[in-house]
């Protein structure tokens, strides 16, 4: 089954404790991206990757890191999480950016 | 300045009527436009995409694009209660970034 898998689905943690949200897709897609969704603000792109080893900032990259060492994986890293990063996060992938994107089920992060 | 604008709603439409959702965008160079539907607590799912000026129809859904006016819309005919969701407009900007509007919450009343 074609899918984008995010883990964990839910996480409650404390300020400053490094965390990683994993994202994996099995569709051989070139383009992958991360979004955060906050009430009234819609989906905002954090980082995107056009291909392996190629990543770039989206609209809200501050406080986040990513890596794309393999085509299928695109982890999101919060090195020192803060309460303003409490949000719902989605990973997505597509053949290219101008093709339909497939979204993971989302990760709800709470930073206390 | 917001790059992709949608009316956040809520938009309330009676069952069986036509729901009309609108989206404007700021980048004149944008070439690709998408409509996603998101049910509460779920991830977005693609409804339609459109690349060329004019209309594109798929079942009860029609996407309309007017590049001169920088305007894209989604029409839902014969609206059903199951169409109640938030609809997200997305535009490719700068050839690499996918930018979403804040979404329009649609409620279909039986």
mmCIF file of C-alpha atoms in Angstrom:
data_model
loop_
_atom_site.group_PDB
_atom_site.id
_atom_site.type_symbol
_atom_site.label_atom_id
_atom_site.label_comp_id
_atom_site.label_asym_id
_atom_site.label_seq_id
_atom_site.Cartn_x
_atom_site.Cartn_y
_atom_site.Cartn_z
ATOM 1 C CA UNK A 1 0.000 0.000 0.000
ATOM 2 C CA UNK A 2 1.316 3.427 -1.007
ATOM 3 C CA UNK A 3 1.746 5.509 2.095
ATOM 4 C CA UNK A 4 3.598 8.158 4.038
ATOM 5 C CA UNK A 5 4.343 7.040 7.581
ATOM 6 C CA UNK A 6 5.064 9.432 10.417
ATOM 7 C CA UNK A 7 6.185 8.539 13.933
ATOM 8 C CA UNK A 8 5.309 9.219 16.623
ATOM 9 C CA UNK A 9 1.661 10.168 16.182
ATOM 10 C CA UNK A 10 1.543 11.924 19.543
ATOM 11 C CA UNK A 11 4.297 13.255 21.776
ATOM 12 C CA UNK A 12 4.316 15.297 24.945
ATOM 13 C CA UNK A 13 7.765 16.473 25.970
ATOM 14 C CA UNK A 14 9.557 19.290 27.762
ATOM 15 C CA UNK A 15 11.399 22.376 26.629
ATOM 16 C CA UNK A 16 14.942 21.738 25.441
ATOM 17 C CA UNK A 17 14.768 17.971 25.063
ATOM 18 C CA UNK A 18 15.843 17.079 21.529
ATOM 19 C CA UNK A 19 13.344 15.122 19.499
ATOM 20 C CA UNK A 20 13.029 13.642 16.032
ATOM 21 C CA UNK A 21 9.858 12.981 14.071
ATOM 22 C CA UNK A 22 10.424 10.386 11.395
ATOM 23 C CA UNK A 23 8.809 10.349 7.956
ATOM 24 C CA UNK A 24 9.063 7.550 5.433
ATOM 25 C CA UNK A 25 7.407 7.037 2.042
ATOM 26 C CA UNK A 26 7.292 3.929 -0.121
ATOM 27 C CA UNK A 27 6.360 5.556 -3.448
ATOM 28 C CA UNK A 28 9.857 6.495 -4.663
ATOM 29 C CA UNK A 29 8.877 10.172 -4.590
ATOM 30 C CA UNK A 30 11.503 12.831 -5.241
ATOM 31 C CA UNK A 31 9.806 15.683 -3.359
ATOM 32 C CA UNK A 32 9.214 15.582 0.382
ATOM 33 C CA UNK A 33 8.199 18.318 2.777
ATOM 34 C CA UNK A 34 7.195 19.132 6.330
ATOM 35 C CA UNK A 35 4.340 21.380 7.437
ATOM 36 C CA UNK A 36 2.953 22.609 10.698
ATOM 37 C CA UNK A 37 -0.713 23.380 11.131
ATOM 38 C CA UNK A 38 -1.974 25.852 13.693
ATOM 39 C CA UNK A 39 -5.552 27.117 14.182
ATOM 40 C CA UNK A 40 -6.356 29.966 11.811
ATOM 41 C CA UNK A 41 -2.976 29.744 10.060
ATOM 42 C CA UNK A 42 -3.457 26.776 7.768
ATOM 43 C CA UNK A 43 -0.545 24.617 6.678
ATOM 44 C CA UNK A 44 2.832 26.328 6.713
ATOM 45 C CA UNK A 45 5.821 24.724 5.077
ATOM 46 C CA UNK A 46 8.833 24.200 7.334
ATOM 47 C CA UNK A 47 11.344 22.544 5.005
ATOM 48 C CA UNK A 48 11.257 20.774 1.691
ATOM 49 C CA UNK A 49 13.535 18.471 -0.260
ATOM 50 C CA UNK A 50 13.693 18.157 -4.020
ATOM 51 C CA UNK A 51 15.861 15.015 -3.862
ATOM 52 C CA UNK A 52 18.467 13.181 -1.800
ATOM 53 C CA UNK A 53 20.883 15.600 -0.115
ATOM 54 C CA UNK A 54 18.892 18.600 -1.438
ATOM 55 C CA UNK A 55 16.904 20.482 1.180
ATOM 56 C CA UNK A 56 15.713 24.054 1.503
ATOM 57 C CA UNK A 57 13.825 26.287 3.894
ATOM 58 C CA UNK A 58 10.124 26.808 3.688
ATOM 59 C CA UNK A 59 8.243 29.654 5.310
ATOM 60 C CA UNK A 60 8.811 28.771 8.986
ATOM 61 C CA UNK A 61 12.179 26.965 9.328
ATOM 62 C CA UNK A 62 13.380 28.550 12.584
ATOM 63 C CA UNK A 63 14.030 25.969 15.293
ATOM 64 C CA UNK A 64 13.899 22.977 12.937
ATOM 65 C CA UNK A 65 16.404 20.860 11.043
ATOM 66 C CA UNK A 66 15.957 18.184 8.399
ATOM 67 C CA UNK A 67 18.090 15.725 6.498
ATOM 68 C CA UNK A 68 17.556 13.654 3.359
ATOM 69 C CA UNK A 69 20.185 10.942 3.279
ATOM 70 C CA UNK A 70 17.905 8.414 1.605
ATOM 71 C CA UNK A 71 15.112 8.990 -0.857
ATOM 72 C CA UNK A 72 12.433 7.403 1.306
ATOM 73 C CA UNK A 73 13.201 9.146 4.629
ATOM 74 C CA UNK A 74 12.915 12.786 5.658
ATOM 75 C CA UNK A 75 13.168 13.235 9.445
ATOM 76 C CA UNK A 76 12.280 16.486 11.197
ATOM 77 C CA UNK A 77 14.581 17.387 14.091
ATOM 78 C CA UNK A 78 13.832 19.797 16.918
ATOM 79 C CA UNK A 79 17.180 20.260 18.655
ATOM 80 C CA UNK A 80 15.873 22.431 21.489
ATOM 81 C CA UNK A 81 12.071 22.408 21.401
ATOM 82 C CA UNK A 82 10.146 25.347 22.820
ATOM 83 C CA UNK A 83 6.451 25.741 23.685
ATOM 84 C CA UNK A 84 5.793 27.763 20.505
ATOM 85 C CA UNK A 85 6.566 24.615 18.523
ATOM 86 C CA UNK A 86 3.514 22.918 19.972
ATOM 87 C CA UNK A 87 1.535 22.102 16.857
ATOM 88 C CA UNK A 88 0.216 19.462 14.470
ATOM 89 C CA UNK A 89 2.896 18.388 12.004
ATOM 90 C CA UNK A 90 2.440 16.751 8.607
ATOM 91 C CA UNK A 91 4.947 15.149 6.313
ATOM 92 C CA UNK A 92 4.101 14.891 2.621
ATOM 93 C CA UNK A 93 5.635 13.463 -0.538
ATOM 94 C CA UNK A 94 5.033 13.755 -4.261
ATOM 95 C CA UNK A 95 6.667 12.790 -7.547
ATOM 96 C CA UNK A 96 7.581 16.452 -7.913
ATOM 97 C CA UNK A 97 6.417 19.665 -6.240
ATOM 98 C CA UNK A 98 3.927 20.347 -9.029
ATOM 99 C CA UNK A 99 2.269 16.958 -8.621
ATOM 100 C CA UNK A 100 -0.304 15.935 -5.995
ATOM 101 C CA UNK A 101 1.182 15.482 -2.547
ATOM 102 C CA UNK A 102 0.442 12.518 -0.282
ATOM 103 C CA UNK A 103 0.252 13.333 3.402
ATOM 104 C CA UNK A 104 1.096 11.305 6.455
ATOM 105 C CA UNK A 105 -1.415 10.960 9.285
ATOM 106 C CA UNK A 106 0.152 13.764 11.288
ATOM 107 C CA UNK A 107 2.105 14.107 14.525
ATOM 108 C CA UNK A 108 0.687 16.107 17.389
ATOM 109 C CA UNK A 109 3.511 17.610 19.436
ATOM 110 C CA UNK A 110 3.068 19.274 22.813
ATOM 111 C CA UNK A 111 6.101 21.042 24.258
ATOM 112 C CA UNK A 112 5.686 21.935 27.924
ATOM 113 C CA UNK B 1 1.628 39.691 3.081
ATOM 114 C CA UNK B 2 -0.333 36.475 2.713
ATOM 115 C CA UNK B 3 0.560 34.706 -0.542
ATOM 116 C CA UNK B 4 -2.551 32.532 -0.806
ATOM 117 C CA UNK B 5 -5.812 33.904 0.541
ATOM 118 C CA UNK B 6 -9.016 32.078 1.341
ATOM 119 C CA UNK B 7 -12.117 33.111 3.218
ATOM 120 C CA UNK B 8 -11.863 31.127 6.455
ATOM 121 C CA UNK B 9 -15.647 30.807 6.691
ATOM 122 C CA UNK B 10 -17.493 29.007 8.017
ATOM 123 C CA UNK B 11 -19.441 28.635 4.799
ATOM 124 C CA UNK B 12 -22.842 27.062 5.298
ATOM 125 C CA UNK B 13 -24.654 25.500 2.321
ATOM 126 C CA UNK B 14 -27.900 23.497 2.219
ATOM 127 C CA UNK B 15 -27.734 19.907 1.084
ATOM 128 C CA UNK B 16 -28.127 19.588 -2.681
ATOM 129 C CA UNK B 17 -26.982 23.143 -3.405
ATOM 130 C CA UNK B 18 -23.734 24.305 -5.035
ATOM 131 C CA UNK B 19 -20.874 25.195 -2.717
ATOM 132 C CA UNK B 20 -18.430 27.751 -4.094
ATOM 133 C CA UNK B 21 -14.971 28.096 -2.569
ATOM 134 C CA UNK B 22 -12.561 30.807 -3.616
ATOM 135 C CA UNK B 23 -8.834 31.389 -3.467
ATOM 136 C CA UNK B 24 -6.558 34.213 -4.625
ATOM 137 C CA UNK B 25 -2.786 34.103 -4.950
ATOM 138 C CA UNK B 26 -0.051 36.691 -5.286
ATOM 139 C CA UNK B 27 2.640 35.030 -7.449
ATOM 140 C CA UNK B 28 1.851 35.718 -11.119
ATOM 141 C CA UNK B 29 4.326 33.026 -12.133
ATOM 142 C CA UNK B 30 2.417 30.239 -10.391
ATOM 143 C CA UNK B 31 1.579 27.377 -12.722
ATOM 144 C CA UNK B 32 0.077 24.662 -10.545
ATOM 145 C CA UNK B 33 -2.965 24.843 -8.284
ATOM 146 C CA UNK B 34 -4.457 22.296 -5.914
ATOM 147 C CA UNK B 35 -7.521 21.797 -3.775
ATOM 148 C CA UNK B 36 -7.248 19.545 -0.724
ATOM 149 C CA UNK B 37 -9.997 18.467 1.626
ATOM 150 C CA UNK B 38 -9.287 17.970 5.315
ATOM 151 C CA UNK B 39 -11.711 16.369 7.717
ATOM 152 C CA UNK B 40 -11.350 17.296 11.378
ATOM 153 C CA UNK B 41 -8.415 15.449 12.925
ATOM 154 C CA UNK B 42 -7.334 13.945 9.607
ATOM 155 C CA UNK B 43 -4.659 14.677 7.043
ATOM 156 C CA UNK B 44 -5.328 16.626 3.839
ATOM 157 C CA UNK B 45 -6.362 14.637 0.795
ATOM 158 C CA UNK B 46 -6.252 15.820 -2.794
ATOM 159 C CA UNK B 47 -9.566 16.752 -4.414
ATOM 160 C CA UNK B 48 -8.429 18.341 -7.663
ATOM 161 C CA UNK B 49 -5.493 19.994 -9.371
ATOM 162 C CA UNK B 50 -5.496 22.366 -12.321
ATOM 163 C CA UNK B 51 -2.696 23.777 -14.447
ATOM 164 C CA UNK B 52 -4.468 25.568 -17.310
ATOM 165 C CA UNK B 53 -6.877 28.454 -17.475
ATOM 166 C CA UNK B 54 -10.509 27.464 -17.590
ATOM 167 C CA UNK B 55 -12.529 24.734 -15.944
ATOM 168 C CA UNK B 56 -11.676 21.178 -14.967
ATOM 169 C CA UNK B 57 -14.466 18.843 -13.949
ATOM 170 C CA UNK B 58 -14.300 15.607 -11.944
ATOM 171 C CA UNK B 59 -17.632 14.205 -10.876
ATOM 172 C CA UNK B 60 -19.377 16.706 -8.627
ATOM 173 C CA UNK B 61 -16.268 18.893 -8.405
ATOM 174 C CA UNK B 62 -15.198 21.657 -10.791
ATOM 175 C CA UNK B 63 -11.998 23.646 -10.450
ATOM 176 C CA UNK B 64 -11.840 27.018 -12.182
ATOM 177 C CA UNK B 65 -8.641 28.925 -12.872
ATOM 178 C CA UNK B 66 -8.237 32.499 -14.026
ATOM 179 C CA UNK B 67 -4.544 33.377 -14.150
ATOM 180 C CA UNK B 68 -5.148 36.965 -15.286
ATOM 181 C CA UNK B 69 -7.162 37.601 -12.127
ATOM 182 C CA UNK B 70 -4.943 35.292 -10.006
ATOM 183 C CA UNK B 71 -8.011 33.456 -8.855
ATOM 184 C CA UNK B 72 -8.855 29.779 -8.468
ATOM 185 C CA UNK B 73 -12.155 28.362 -7.279
ATOM 186 C CA UNK B 74 -13.741 25.029 -6.424
ATOM 187 C CA UNK B 75 -17.407 24.299 -7.066
ATOM 188 C CA UNK B 76 -19.112 21.354 -5.409
ATOM 189 C CA UNK B 77 -22.430 20.436 -7.021
ATOM 190 C CA UNK B 78 -25.201 18.552 -5.250
ATOM 191 C CA UNK B 79 -23.486 19.128 -1.905
ATOM 192 C CA UNK B 80 -23.702 16.271 0.582
ATOM 193 C CA UNK B 81 -23.242 16.285 4.376
ATOM 194 C CA UNK B 82 -20.089 14.203 3.783
ATOM 195 C CA UNK B 83 -18.608 17.231 1.978
ATOM 196 C CA UNK B 84 -18.485 19.080 5.303
ATOM 197 C CA UNK B 85 -14.763 19.681 5.860
ATOM 198 C CA UNK B 86 -12.064 22.312 5.565
ATOM 199 C CA UNK B 87 -10.925 22.947 1.993
ATOM 200 C CA UNK B 88 -7.347 24.033 1.434
ATOM 201 C CA UNK B 89 -6.136 25.839 -1.653
ATOM 202 C CA UNK B 90 -2.454 25.300 -2.511
ATOM 203 C CA UNK B 91 -0.265 27.062 -5.055
ATOM 204 C CA UNK B 92 3.266 26.360 -6.289
ATOM 205 C CA UNK B 93 5.339 29.495 -5.778
ATOM 206 C CA UNK B 94 8.914 30.082 -6.843
ATOM 207 C CA UNK B 95 8.919 26.733 -8.685
ATOM 208 C CA UNK B 96 9.783 24.784 -5.528
ATOM 209 C CA UNK B 97 7.522 25.828 -2.659
ATOM 210 C CA UNK B 98 3.990 24.669 -2.023
ATOM 211 C CA UNK B 99 2.033 27.383 -0.245
ATOM 212 C CA UNK B 100 -1.359 26.741 1.344
ATOM 213 C CA UNK B 101 -4.156 29.136 2.170
ATOM 214 C CA UNK B 102 -5.585 29.096 5.667
ATOM 215 C CA UNK B 103 -8.516 26.964 4.502
ATOM 216 C CA UNK B 104 -12.283 27.452 4.275
ATOM 217 C CA UNK B 105 -14.493 25.509 6.648
ATOM 218 C CA UNK B 106 -17.556 24.225 4.780
ATOM 219 C CA UNK B 107 -20.696 22.921 6.465
ATOM 220 C CA UNK B 108 -23.453 21.212 4.464
ATOM 221 C CA UNK B 109 -26.777 21.382 6.264
ATOM 222 C CA UNK B 110 -29.220 18.461 5.744
#
